[in-house]
Short mmCIF file of C-alpha atoms and ligand atoms in Angstrom, two decimals:
data_model
loop_
_atom_site.label_atom_id
_atom_site.label_comp_id
_atom_site.label_asym_id
_atom_site.label_seq_id
_atom_site.Cartn_x
_atom_site.Cartn_y
_atom_site.Cartn_z
CA UNK A 1 19.52 2.00 13.21
CA UNK A 2 18.56 -1.84 13.28
CA UNK A 3 19.41 -3.06 10.02
CA UNK A 4 20.44 -0.26 8.47
CA UNK A 5 22.47 -1.77 5.73
CA UNK A 6 19.16 -3.51 4.66
CA UNK A 7 17.05 0.11 5.37
CA UNK A 8 19.49 1.56 3.39
CA UNK A 9 19.24 -0.20 0.71
CA UNK A 10 15.73 -0.79 0.35
CA UNK A 11 15.24 3.49 0.83
CA UNK A 12 18.56 3.84 -2.54
CA UNK A 13 16.13 1.38 -4.77
CA UNK A 14 12.99 2.72 -4.13
CA UNK A 15 14.41 6.01 -4.81
CA UNK A 16 16.16 5.00 -7.96
CA UNK A 17 12.34 3.53 -9.29
CA UNK A 18 10.37 6.18 -8.27
CA UNK A 19 12.83 8.58 -9.36
CA UNK A 20 12.94 7.39 -13.18
CA UNK A 21 12.06 10.07 -15.57
CA UNK A 22 14.40 11.95 -13.26
CA UNK A 23 17.79 10.21 -14.09
CA UNK A 24 16.13 9.05 -17.80
CA UNK A 25 15.81 12.30 -19.06
CA UNK A 26 18.72 13.45 -17.50
CA UNK A 27 18.38 17.24 -18.01
CA UNK A 28 17.63 17.06 -21.30
CA UNK A 29 13.87 17.63 -22.62
CA UNK A 30 13.41 16.13 -26.54
CA UNK A 31 11.91 19.59 -27.37
CA UNK A 32 8.28 20.10 -29.07
CA UNK A 33 7.31 18.04 -31.95
CA UNK A 34 6.89 20.52 -35.34
CA UNK A 35 4.36 19.38 -36.84
CA UNK A 36 4.44 19.78 -40.99
CA UNK A 37 0.99 22.60 -41.71
CA UNK A 38 -0.32 22.60 -45.45
CA UNK A 39 0.91 25.37 -47.57
CA UNK A 40 -1.94 25.47 -49.74
CA UNK A 41 -5.16 25.49 -47.09
CA UNK A 42 -5.05 28.29 -44.61
CA UNK A 43 -8.10 26.61 -42.74
CA UNK A 44 -8.95 23.33 -40.79
CA UNK A 45 -12.16 22.08 -40.56
CA UNK A 46 -12.28 23.43 -37.29
CA UNK A 47 -9.80 26.34 -35.93
CA UNK A 48 -6.50 25.03 -35.21
CA UNK A 49 -6.95 25.22 -30.95
CA UNK A 50 -10.05 23.24 -31.20
CA UNK A 51 -8.60 20.74 -33.47
CA UNK A 52 -5.67 19.72 -31.35
CA UNK A 53 -7.34 18.69 -28.79
CA UNK A 54 -10.56 17.89 -30.45
CA UNK A 55 -9.75 15.99 -33.68
CA UNK A 56 -10.21 12.33 -32.32
CA UNK A 57 -13.61 13.58 -31.35
CA UNK A 58 -14.18 14.90 -34.73
CA UNK A 59 -13.23 11.61 -36.71
CA UNK A 60 -15.14 10.14 -34.67
CA UNK A 61 -17.88 12.47 -35.66
CA UNK A 62 -17.08 11.28 -39.28
CA UNK A 63 -17.39 7.95 -38.94
CA UNK A 64 -20.13 7.53 -37.27
CA UNK A 65 -21.92 9.97 -39.50
CA UNK A 66 -20.57 8.16 -42.87
CA UNK A 67 -21.00 4.65 -41.18
CA UNK A 68 -24.05 4.67 -39.13
CA UNK A 69 -26.26 7.16 -41.47
CA UNK A 70 -24.80 7.51 -44.49
CA UNK A 71 -24.48 11.52 -44.24
CA UNK A 72 -20.94 11.75 -45.61
CA UNK A 73 -20.86 15.99 -46.30
CA UNK A 74 -19.80 18.29 -43.47
CA UNK A 75 -20.25 22.03 -43.03
CA UNK A 76 -16.97 23.47 -41.70
CA UNK A 77 -17.29 26.16 -38.98
CA UNK A 78 -16.19 28.44 -41.98
CA UNK A 79 -19.26 27.02 -43.99
CA UNK A 80 -17.29 25.27 -46.87
CA UNK A 81 -18.49 21.38 -46.97
CA UNK A 82 -16.50 18.85 -46.75
CA UNK A 83 -16.31 15.36 -47.42
CA UNK A 84 -15.94 13.48 -44.38
CA UNK A 85 -13.01 11.25 -45.17
CA UNK A 86 -9.97 10.54 -43.03
CA UNK A 87 -7.92 9.66 -46.21
CA UNK A 88 -9.59 11.96 -48.80
CA UNK A 89 -10.17 14.78 -46.84
CA UNK A 90 -8.13 15.49 -43.94
CA UNK A 91 -5.56 14.49 -45.80
CA UNK A 92 -5.83 15.01 -48.89
CA UNK A 93 -2.99 16.05 -50.93
CA UNK A 94 -3.50 19.85 -50.25
CA UNK A 95 -3.93 19.27 -46.58
CA UNK A 96 -2.10 16.68 -44.25
CA UNK A 97 -0.69 14.08 -46.94
CA UNK A 98 1.92 13.31 -45.30
CA UNK A 99 1.49 11.14 -41.90
CA UNK A 100 4.83 10.95 -41.05
CA UNK A 101 5.35 14.95 -41.59
CA UNK A 102 2.27 15.66 -39.07
CA UNK A 103 -0.27 12.86 -37.26
CA UNK A 104 3.04 11.03 -35.98
CA UNK A 105 5.03 13.43 -34.79
CA UNK A 106 2.70 14.42 -31.95
CA UNK A 107 1.40 10.80 -32.02
CA UNK A 108 5.08 9.75 -31.08
CA UNK A 109 5.80 11.63 -29.07
CA UNK A 110 2.83 11.55 -26.79
CA UNK A 111 2.99 7.29 -27.37
CA UNK A 112 -0.57 7.62 -28.65
CA UNK A 113 -1.00 4.63 -31.60
CA UNK A 114 -4.18 5.48 -32.98
CA UNK A 115 -5.28 1.83 -34.31
CA UNK A 116 -7.47 3.33 -37.35
CA UNK A 117 -3.81 2.65 -39.42
CA UNK A 118 -5.35 -1.17 -38.46
CA UNK A 119 -7.33 -0.70 -41.15
CA UNK A 120 -7.08 2.34 -43.67
CA UNK A 121 -4.24 3.35 -45.62
CA UNK A 122 -2.55 6.55 -44.63
CA UNK A 123 -1.31 8.23 -48.01
CA UNK A 124 1.53 6.88 -49.79
CA UNK A 125 4.16 8.68 -49.34
CA UNK A 126 8.27 8.26 -51.01
CA UNK A 127 10.53 6.64 -48.58
CA UNK A 128 13.29 8.90 -49.15
CA UNK A 129 10.90 11.89 -47.54
CA UNK A 130 10.31 10.04 -44.41
CA UNK A 131 11.11 10.67 -41.37
CA UNK B 1 -16.19 12.21 14.87
CA UNK B 2 -18.91 10.55 13.45
CA UNK B 3 -19.61 9.44 10.20
CA UNK B 4 -21.45 11.86 8.58
CA UNK B 5 -18.67 14.59 9.66
CA UNK B 6 -16.36 12.96 9.21
CA UNK B 7 -17.74 12.47 5.09
CA UNK B 8 -18.87 16.37 4.91
CA UNK B 9 -15.31 17.28 6.59
CA UNK B 10 -13.17 14.87 4.10
CA UNK B 11 -15.42 15.16 0.56
CA UNK B 12 -15.44 19.27 1.57
CA UNK B 13 -11.61 18.88 2.00
CA UNK B 14 -11.01 17.53 -1.46
CA UNK B 15 -13.21 19.73 -3.44
CA UNK B 16 -12.08 22.79 -1.51
CA UNK B 17 -8.41 21.88 -2.94
CA UNK B 18 -10.09 22.01 -6.53
CA UNK B 19 -11.85 25.56 -5.99
CA UNK B 20 -8.38 26.85 -4.97
CA UNK B 21 -7.20 24.96 -8.11
CA UNK B 22 -9.56 26.25 -10.08
CA UNK B 23 -9.73 29.72 -8.59
CA UNK B 24 -6.19 30.05 -8.94
CA UNK B 25 -5.32 29.67 -12.51
CA UNK B 26 -8.59 30.89 -13.95
CA UNK B 27 -9.24 33.90 -11.30
CA UNK B 28 -5.52 34.33 -10.93
CA UNK B 29 -3.48 32.98 -13.68
CA UNK B 30 -1.26 31.51 -10.94
CA UNK B 31 -0.06 28.54 -13.51
CA UNK B 32 3.07 28.90 -12.18
CA UNK B 33 2.54 28.36 -8.58
CA UNK B 34 0.06 25.95 -9.25
CA UNK B 35 2.73 23.97 -12.70
CA UNK B 36 5.80 24.19 -11.14
CA UNK B 37 6.33 25.53 -8.16
CA UNK B 38 3.91 23.78 -5.95
CA UNK B 39 4.50 20.12 -8.41
CA UNK B 40 7.84 20.45 -6.66
CA UNK B 41 7.49 21.63 -3.03
CA UNK B 42 5.47 17.99 -3.66
CA UNK B 43 7.47 15.57 -4.11
CA UNK B 44 10.30 17.42 -2.21
CA UNK B 45 8.22 16.89 0.88
CA UNK B 46 7.38 13.33 -0.86
CA UNK B 47 10.86 12.41 -0.86
CA UNK B 48 11.75 14.01 2.74
CA UNK B 49 8.84 12.83 4.00
CA UNK B 50 9.35 8.89 3.06
CA UNK B 51 13.39 8.72 3.66
CA UNK B 52 12.42 10.94 7.52
CA UNK B 53 9.94 7.86 8.05
CA UNK B 54 11.42 5.03 7.41
CA UNK B 55 14.36 5.92 8.56
CA UNK B 56 12.69 6.78 12.19
CA UNK B 57 10.77 2.97 11.66
CA UNK B 58 14.17 1.72 11.25
CA UNK B 59 15.35 3.36 14.42
CA UNK B 60 13.62 1.41 16.11
CA UNK B 61 14.32 -1.28 18.50
CA UNK B 62 13.25 -5.36 17.39
CA UNK B 63 13.51 -7.21 21.55
CA UNK B 64 12.39 -9.64 19.88
CA UNK B 65 11.07 -11.59 16.50
CA UNK B 66 7.03 -11.60 16.72
CA UNK B 67 6.33 -12.83 12.76
CA UNK B 68 2.56 -14.28 13.38
CA UNK B 69 2.75 -17.38 11.61
CA UNK B 70 -0.27 -19.89 11.05
CA UNK B 71 2.47 -22.63 10.60
CA UNK B 72 4.34 -25.47 11.78
CA UNK B 73 7.52 -24.08 12.75
CA UNK B 74 11.29 -26.16 11.97
CA UNK B 75 11.01 -28.44 15.51
CA UNK B 76 12.13 -31.78 15.90
CA UNK B 77 12.57 -33.85 12.25
CA UNK B 78 9.93 -36.00 12.83
CA UNK B 79 7.33 -33.15 12.71
CA UNK B 80 6.75 -32.96 9.08
CA UNK B 81 6.54 -29.09 7.26
CA UNK B 82 4.41 -28.70 4.18
CA UNK B 83 5.96 -25.57 1.66
CA UNK B 84 3.24 -23.92 3.36
CA UNK B 85 4.23 -24.35 6.95
CA UNK B 86 7.86 -22.86 5.39
CA UNK B 87 5.94 -20.05 4.07
CA UNK B 88 4.48 -19.17 6.62
CA UNK B 89 6.97 -20.14 9.83
CA UNK B 90 9.49 -18.56 7.65
CA UNK B 91 13.42 -19.68 9.51
CA UNK B 92 15.20 -18.72 6.78
CA UNK B 93 15.86 -15.33 4.55
CA UNK B 94 14.30 -17.41 1.22
CA UNK B 95 11.14 -18.01 3.36
CA UNK B 96 11.29 -14.65 4.43
CA UNK B 97 11.54 -13.48 0.90
CA UNK B 98 8.92 -15.54 -0.41
CA UNK B 99 6.75 -14.56 2.30
CA UNK B 100 7.60 -10.63 1.29
CA UNK B 101 6.79 -11.50 -2.62
CA UNK B 102 3.15 -12.78 -1.33
CA UNK B 103 2.28 -10.25 0.92
CA UNK B 104 3.62 -6.95 -1.59
CA UNK B 105 2.18 -8.12 -4.52
CA UNK B 106 -0.69 -10.76 -4.05
CA UNK B 107 -1.93 -9.08 -0.31
CA UNK B 108 -1.83 -12.64 1.27
CA UNK B 109 -2.87 -11.34 4.62
CA UNK B 110 -5.87 -9.63 3.45
CA UNK B 111 -6.97 -13.19 1.07
CA UNK B 112 -6.58 -14.76 4.48
CA UNK B 113 -9.13 -12.29 5.97
CA UNK B 114 -12.55 -14.12 7.95
CA UNK B 115 -15.06 -13.36 9.42
CA UNK B 116 -16.95 -14.72 12.24
CA UNK B 117 -21.26 -15.42 11.64
CA UNK B 118 -23.27 -16.55 13.73
CA UNK B 119 -24.50 -20.16 11.61
CA UNK B 120 -27.97 -22.10 13.41
CA UNK B 121 -28.07 -20.44 16.42
CA UNK B 122 -25.01 -19.73 18.29
CA UNK B 123 -22.38 -22.04 16.54
CA UNK B 124 -19.74 -19.92 15.62
CA UNK B 125 -18.54 -19.87 12.36
CA UNK B 126 -15.34 -17.90 10.57
CA UNK B 127 -15.78 -17.23 6.99
CA UNK B 128 -13.33 -16.39 4.45
CA UNK B 129 -14.20 -13.36 3.21
CA UNK B 130 -12.44 -12.11 -0.02
CA UNK B 131 -13.64 -8.68 -1.42
CA UNK B 132 -11.61 -6.19 0.71
CA UNK B 133 -8.44 -8.80 -0.61
CA UNK B 134 -10.33 -8.31 -4.33
CA UNK B 135 -11.57 -4.93 -4.61
CA UNK B 136 -7.94 -3.73 -3.08
CA UNK B 137 -5.98 -5.72 -5.60
CA UNK B 138 -7.91 -4.03 -8.52
CA UNK B 139 -7.59 -0.98 -6.55
CA UNK B 140 -3.81 -1.26 -5.98
CA UNK B 141 -2.72 -2.67 -9.57
CA UNK B 142 -5.14 -0.65 -11.69
CA UNK B 143 -3.57 2.29 -9.96
CA UNK B 144 -0.20 0.68 -10.93
CA UNK B 145 -1.03 0.75 -14.73
CA UNK B 146 -2.18 4.36 -14.31
CA UNK B 147 1.06 5.37 -12.87
CA UNK B 148 3.15 3.65 -15.47
CA UNK B 149 0.81 4.75 -18.36
CA UNK B 150 1.50 8.70 -16.78
CA UNK B 151 4.91 7.35 -17.67
CA UNK B 152 4.04 8.73 -21.57
CA UNK B 153 4.48 11.71 -19.95
CA UNK B 154 7.75 12.03 -18.48
CA UNK B 155 9.56 10.22 -20.53
CA UNK B 156 11.02 10.76 -24.51
CA UNK B 157 11.27 8.57 -26.33
CA UNK B 158 9.23 6.34 -23.95
CA UNK B 159 10.06 3.32 -21.85
CA UNK B 160 9.43 -0.10 -24.07
CA UNK B 161 7.25 -1.22 -21.56
CA UNK B 162 4.54 2.08 -21.89
CA UNK B 163 3.42 0.96 -25.12
CA UNK B 164 2.87 -2.58 -24.32
CA UNK B 165 0.78 -1.72 -21.47
CA UNK B 166 -1.74 1.22 -23.14
CA UNK B 167 -2.08 -1.46 -25.90
CA UNK B 168 -3.63 -4.77 -23.63
CA UNK B 169 -5.76 -1.37 -21.48
CA UNK B 170 -7.02 -0.03 -25.09
CA UNK B 171 -7.78 -4.02 -25.80
CA UNK B 172 -11.58 -3.42 -26.02
CA UNK B 173 -11.12 -0.58 -28.59
CA UNK B 174 -13.60 1.52 -27.86
CA UNK B 175 -14.41 4.91 -27.80
CA UNK B 176 -12.33 7.35 -29.12
CA UNK B 177 -9.99 8.02 -27.50
CA UNK B 178 -9.45 4.76 -27.23
CA UNK B 179 -11.04 3.57 -23.13
CA UNK B 180 -8.56 2.29 -21.17
CA UNK B 181 -10.35 -0.21 -18.83
CA UNK B 182 -8.18 0.58 -15.82
CA UNK B 183 -9.35 4.13 -15.45
CA UNK B 184 -12.52 3.05 -15.01
CA UNK B 185 -11.94 0.39 -12.86
CA UNK B 186 -10.06 2.61 -10.74
CA UNK B 187 -12.50 4.27 -9.84
CA UNK B 188 -15.14 1.14 -8.94
CA UNK B 189 -12.93 0.37 -7.18
CA UNK B 190 -11.98 3.32 -4.96
CA UNK B 191 -16.02 3.45 -5.13
CA UNK B 192 -16.34 -0.26 -3.45
CA UNK B 193 -13.79 1.02 -0.97
CA UNK B 194 -15.50 3.71 0.35
CA UNK B 195 -19.15 2.34 0.06
CA UNK B 196 -17.17 -0.89 2.13
CA UNK B 197 -16.52 1.05 4.76
CA UNK B 198 -19.62 4.15 4.84
CA UNK B 199 -21.85 0.50 4.85
CA UNK B 200 -20.61 -1.97 7.63
CA UNK B 201 -21.56 -0.12 10.96
CA UNK B 202 -18.08 -1.99 12.54
CA UNK B 203 -16.17 -0.39 9.48
CA UNK B 204 -18.47 3.11 9.83
CA UNK B 205 -17.01 2.91 13.55
CA UNK B 206 -12.96 3.25 13.01
CA UNK B 207 -13.59 4.91 10.60
CA UNK B 208 -12.14 8.52 10.57
CA UNK B 209 -12.06 11.59 7.68
CA UNK B 210 -7.74 10.44 8.04
CA UNK B 211 -9.46 6.96 6.19
CA UNK B 212 -12.32 9.06 4.05
CA UNK B 213 -9.75 11.70 2.73
CA UNK B 214 -7.36 9.93 0.16
CA UNK B 215 -10.31 7.82 -1.19
CA UNK B 216 -11.44 11.07 -2.28
CA UNK B 217 -8.93 12.54 -2.70
CA UNK B 218 -8.03 9.45 -5.52
CA UNK B 219 -11.17 9.82 -6.88
CA UNK B 220 -11.07 12.79 -7.50
CA UNK B 221 -7.46 12.18 -9.39
CA UNK B 222 -9.89 9.65 -11.34
CA UNK B 223 -12.07 12.22 -12.06
CA UNK B 224 -10.96 14.83 -13.45
CA UNK B 225 -8.34 12.87 -15.30
CA UNK B 226 -11.29 10.94 -16.73
CA UNK B 227 -13.19 14.13 -17.67
CA UNK B 228 -9.99 15.44 -19.28
CA UNK B 229 -8.75 12.33 -21.44
CA UNK B 230 -12.38 11.46 -22.71
CA UNK B 231 -14.97 14.35 -22.36
CA UNK B 232 -13.49 17.59 -22.15
CA UNK B 233 -10.09 16.72 -23.91
CA UNK B 234 -6.72 18.40 -23.49
CA UNK B 235 -3.85 19.90 -25.11
CA UNK B 236 -1.19 16.53 -24.48
CA UNK B 237 1.20 18.26 -26.00
CA UNK B 238 1.56 20.93 -24.41
CA UNK B 239 1.21 19.40 -21.15
CA UNK B 240 4.31 17.28 -22.11
CA UNK B 241 6.06 20.06 -22.44
CA UNK B 242 5.58 20.98 -19.05
CA UNK B 243 5.91 17.80 -17.38
CA UNK B 244 8.87 16.92 -19.81
CA UNK B 245 10.22 20.62 -18.33
CA UNK B 246 9.44 19.28 -14.89
CA UNK B 247 11.36 16.29 -15.27
CA UNK B 248 14.28 17.91 -16.86
CA UNK B 249 14.64 20.95 -14.43
CA UNK B 250 13.81 23.27 -17.33
CA UNK B 251 10.07 24.36 -16.25
CA UNK B 252 8.38 25.94 -18.92
CA UNK B 253 4.76 26.70 -18.82
CA UNK B 254 3.56 26.47 -22.55
CA UNK B 255 0.48 28.25 -23.32
CA UNK B 256 -3.06 26.64 -23.82
CA UNK B 257 -3.50 23.92 -21.34
CA UNK B 258 -6.75 24.22 -19.30
CA UNK B 259 -7.55 24.75 -15.96
CA UNK B 260 -9.09 20.97 -15.43
CA UNK B 261 -5.40 19.75 -16.17
CA UNK B 262 -4.12 22.18 -13.02
CA UNK B 263 -6.69 20.71 -10.71
CA UNK B 264 -5.95 17.16 -11.73
CA UNK B 265 -2.24 18.54 -11.28
CA UNK B 266 -2.19 20.60 -7.77
CA UNK B 267 -5.12 17.10 -6.66
CA UNK B 268 -2.29 14.52 -7.09
CA UNK B 269 1.08 17.35 -5.57
CA UNK B 270 -1.34 17.45 -2.93
CA UNK B 271 -1.01 13.71 -2.72
CA UNK B 272 1.91 13.32 -2.96
CA UNK B 273 2.75 15.76 -0.47
CA UNK B 274 0.29 14.54 1.79
CA UNK B 275 2.12 10.49 1.67
CA UNK B 276 4.46 11.02 3.98
CA UNK B 277 1.73 12.36 6.98
CA UNK B 278 -0.85 9.53 5.71
CA UNK B 279 -1.18 5.66 6.36
CA UNK B 280 -0.52 6.36 2.39
CA UNK B 281 2.60 5.56 3.95
CA UNK B 282 2.15 2.22 3.88
CA UNK B 283 3.22 2.24 0.30
CA UNK B 284 7.21 1.71 2.27
CA UNK B 285 5.80 0.19 5.33
CA UNK B 286 4.42 -2.85 4.72
CA UNK B 287 7.72 -3.46 3.84
CA UNK B 288 8.80 -2.95 7.74
CA UNK B 289 6.69 -4.14 8.71
CA UNK B 290 7.86 -7.07 11.85
CA UNK B 291 5.54 -9.82 11.87
CA UNK B 292 5.80 -10.67 8.47
CA UNK B 293 9.59 -9.34 7.62
CA UNK B 294 11.16 -11.44 9.81
CA UNK B 295 12.67 -15.04 9.81
CA UNK B 296 11.09 -17.52 13.01
CA UNK B 297 13.84 -18.63 14.18
CA UNK B 298 13.54 -17.75 18.43
CA UNK B 299 14.45 -20.94 19.02
CA UNK B 300 17.68 -21.12 16.56
CA UNK B 301 19.23 -17.72 17.70
CA UNK B 302 19.34 -15.77 20.67
CA UNK B 303 18.15 -12.75 20.30
CA UNK B 304 19.39 -10.44 22.81
CA UNK B 305 17.37 -7.01 23.11
CA UNK B 306 19.30 -4.17 21.74
CA UNK B 307 17.82 -1.97 25.10
CA UNK B 308 19.42 -4.10 27.54
CA UNK B 309 20.91 -1.76 30.19
CA UNK B 310 23.98 -3.38 31.80
CA UNK B 311 22.88 -4.69 34.92
CA UNK B 312 24.99 -5.02 37.90
CA UNK B 313 25.35 -8.77 39.26
CA UNK B 314 26.39 -10.00 41.81
CA UNK B 315 26.49 -13.94 41.71
CA UNK B 316 26.07 -16.14 44.48
CA UNK B 317 30.11 -16.99 44.72
CA UNK B 318 30.43 -13.33 45.28
CA UNK B 319 28.01 -13.49 47.38
CA UNK B 320 29.10 -16.50 49.39
CA UNK B 321 32.53 -15.11 50.28
CA UNK B 322 31.01 -12.11 51.26
CA UNK B 323 28.99 -13.12 54.28
CA UNK B 324 30.88 -17.16 54.58
CA UNK B 325 31.40 -16.20 58.32
CA UNK B 326 27.90 -15.11 58.63
CA UNK B 327 26.79 -17.66 57.48
CA UNK B 328 29.36 -20.58 58.81
CA UNK B 329 27.52 -18.95 62.55
CA UNK B 330 24.01 -19.17 61.78
CA UNK B 331 24.55 -23.23 60.84
CA UNK B 332 23.73 -22.54 56.85
CA UNK B 333 25.58 -24.98 54.47
CA UNK B 334 28.14 -23.43 52.18
CA UNK B 335 29.92 -24.54 49.15
CA UNK B 336 33.11 -23.51 49.63
CA UNK B 337 34.10 -25.06 53.59
CA UNK B 338 35.23 -22.43 55.96
CA UNK B 339 38.76 -20.25 55.39
CA UNK B 340 41.38 -21.31 57.39
CA UNK B 341 42.21 -19.85 60.60
CA UNK B 342 44.39 -16.89 60.54
CA UNK B 343 47.61 -18.24 62.36
CA UNK B 344 48.07 -17.77 65.98
CA UNK B 345 50.96 -15.68 66.55
C1 HEM C 401 -1.52 9.77 -8.71
C2 HEM C 401 -1.11 9.42 -9.66
C3 HEM C 401 -2.22 10.43 -10.29
C4 HEM C 401 -3.65 9.28 -10.75
C5 HEM C 401 -3.77 7.99 -10.30
C6 HEM C 401 -3.78 9.82 -11.68
C7 HEM C 401 -5.02 10.10 -12.56
C8 HEM C 401 -5.31 9.91 -14.11
C9 HEM C 401 -6.83 9.44 -14.59
C10 HEM C 401 -7.80 8.10 -14.08
C11 HEM C 401 -7.03 9.58 -15.94
C12 HEM C 401 -7.88 9.81 -17.16
C13 HEM C 401 -7.37 9.31 -18.44
C14 HEM C 401 -6.04 7.38 -18.00
O1 HEM C 401 -6.79 6.37 -17.81
O2 HEM C 401 -4.73 7.85 -18.15
C15 HEM C 401 -5.27 10.89 -16.12
C16 HEM C 401 -5.26 10.88 -16.88
C17 HEM C 401 -3.93 12.63 -17.51
N1 HEM C 401 -3.56 13.03 -16.33
FE1 HEM C 401 -2.94 11.76 -14.18
N2 HEM C 401 -3.39 10.86 -12.49
C18 HEM C 401 -2.58 11.36 -12.00
C19 HEM C 401 -0.92 11.72 -11.98
C20 HEM C 401 -1.18 12.53 -12.91
C21 HEM C 401 0.29 13.61 -13.54
C22 HEM C 401 1.29 13.44 -11.82
C23 HEM C 401 0.07 13.76 -14.13
C24 HEM C 401 1.04 15.38 -14.50
C25 HEM C 401 1.78 16.21 -14.76
C26 HEM C 401 -1.23 13.52 -14.65
C27 HEM C 401 -1.78 14.88 -16.03
C28 HEM C 401 -2.93 13.82 -17.18
C29 HEM C 401 -3.03 14.17 -18.09
C30 HEM C 401 -2.43 15.50 -19.13
C31 HEM C 401 -4.19 13.41 -18.59
C32 HEM C 401 -4.62 13.27 -19.44
C33 HEM C 401 -4.47 12.12 -21.04
C34 HEM C 401 -5.37 11.83 -22.16
O3 HEM C 401 -6.38 13.29 -22.55
O4 HEM C 401 -4.59 11.10 -21.96
N3 HEM C 401 -2.07 13.06 -14.01
N4 HEM C 401 -4.82 11.04 -14.81
#
């Protein structure tokens, strides 16, 4: 090989960069986050698997509905009626009261930073319970 | 191959890949094959193939310097060399590195692209043509950003720069989930690069399925990705479980991942496996372009062709030694004079 030193150095740098996730993880995958599901309520506004994928679309729909057409009541998949509200319905005391034990667990794991909290204030949690 | 056939062959090939993944996962439930086995094989093919390519290139001799230069060469001290000349006609390593950085990061040779046009009547003009440069820059950088953002699936915790990129990329805070400009720009740039090949007659003439296929493949990747993120939605937590399993070599296939994800990752696998066999090797090749990465020191350093085989030489001195007497007899001039006559007995 001609200029072998430089070429091998190039290959090593390229390999090091492109395999970054492998050596950064070094065989230890962090476990999938466990979210604390509500104890009292059994059903969400839509079935679980649906919410898992599409909760942000539901929130978007709620937001548009409240802010643009003043429609605040939402009929859930099981016929129950809910007030469309992020803090007061989703995050009410009986449901996902703790942002740090629910929303944040998934969002930190998947690198999602919703900007909603720039304005919306999540329900207060006692500091010692913070995760 | 003519343009219609080329376009049909390459787009049908990509569509076929989509169908294979769809049937494989939706019909035959081969989640392990498409989510684990094929991605691993593709990545192995990528690394082995790329290293093989680079080593093969490294084995090519470079008998002399062939930098393409557009600046004044280093010469007599009173001939001025500006910094442009120094970069464009590099003598030392620093200048070569500078030139390579501009080439790799700014696509300088594309920036210098010109186009031959007729002015008034038969007058010939060279006009600057920046569209190719612009399209390529947008294409490659948005590709890089999308790829770096994908690190959120492959690292835990994420490196510090991923959230920063996400924030900048989602600057306009449009739509939910936040629209990343890079995803759309990638699709737009790839479309532009495709149209460039189809619309311009000269480009059409020199384009082959090997040119169209990667573009269709990347368009397929971007389309499935955008569909997954903004429209059909995906169970990202389960997907990350799968991808983290891949990078930690403890593969798992969680329930509930949609077929669309398997189509996306199958296109990605084909993309990476195809790399070393195709023009996409320019990712490594750009660093080994002799017209860019050598200094123009032909007049300063003697370069010996490594292909030279030992040549049998017969110097004039040896020649004269051999034929001196015959030359003297023939009246030819000799350098050393006749040998002393042998002493008579
Ligand atoms: C060449 C490589 C790839 C390209 C060009 C690409 C392209 C894209 C694009 C354009 C999106 C749309 C959303 C965005 O802009 O982030 C996307 C989303 C996505 N990609 Fe890729 N992708 C690639 C590789 C991969 C790989 C290797 C995986 C995982 C194995 C993957 C998994 C995903 C997932 C799960 C989404 C949806 C993200 C969400 O819903 O937020 N992609 N991809």
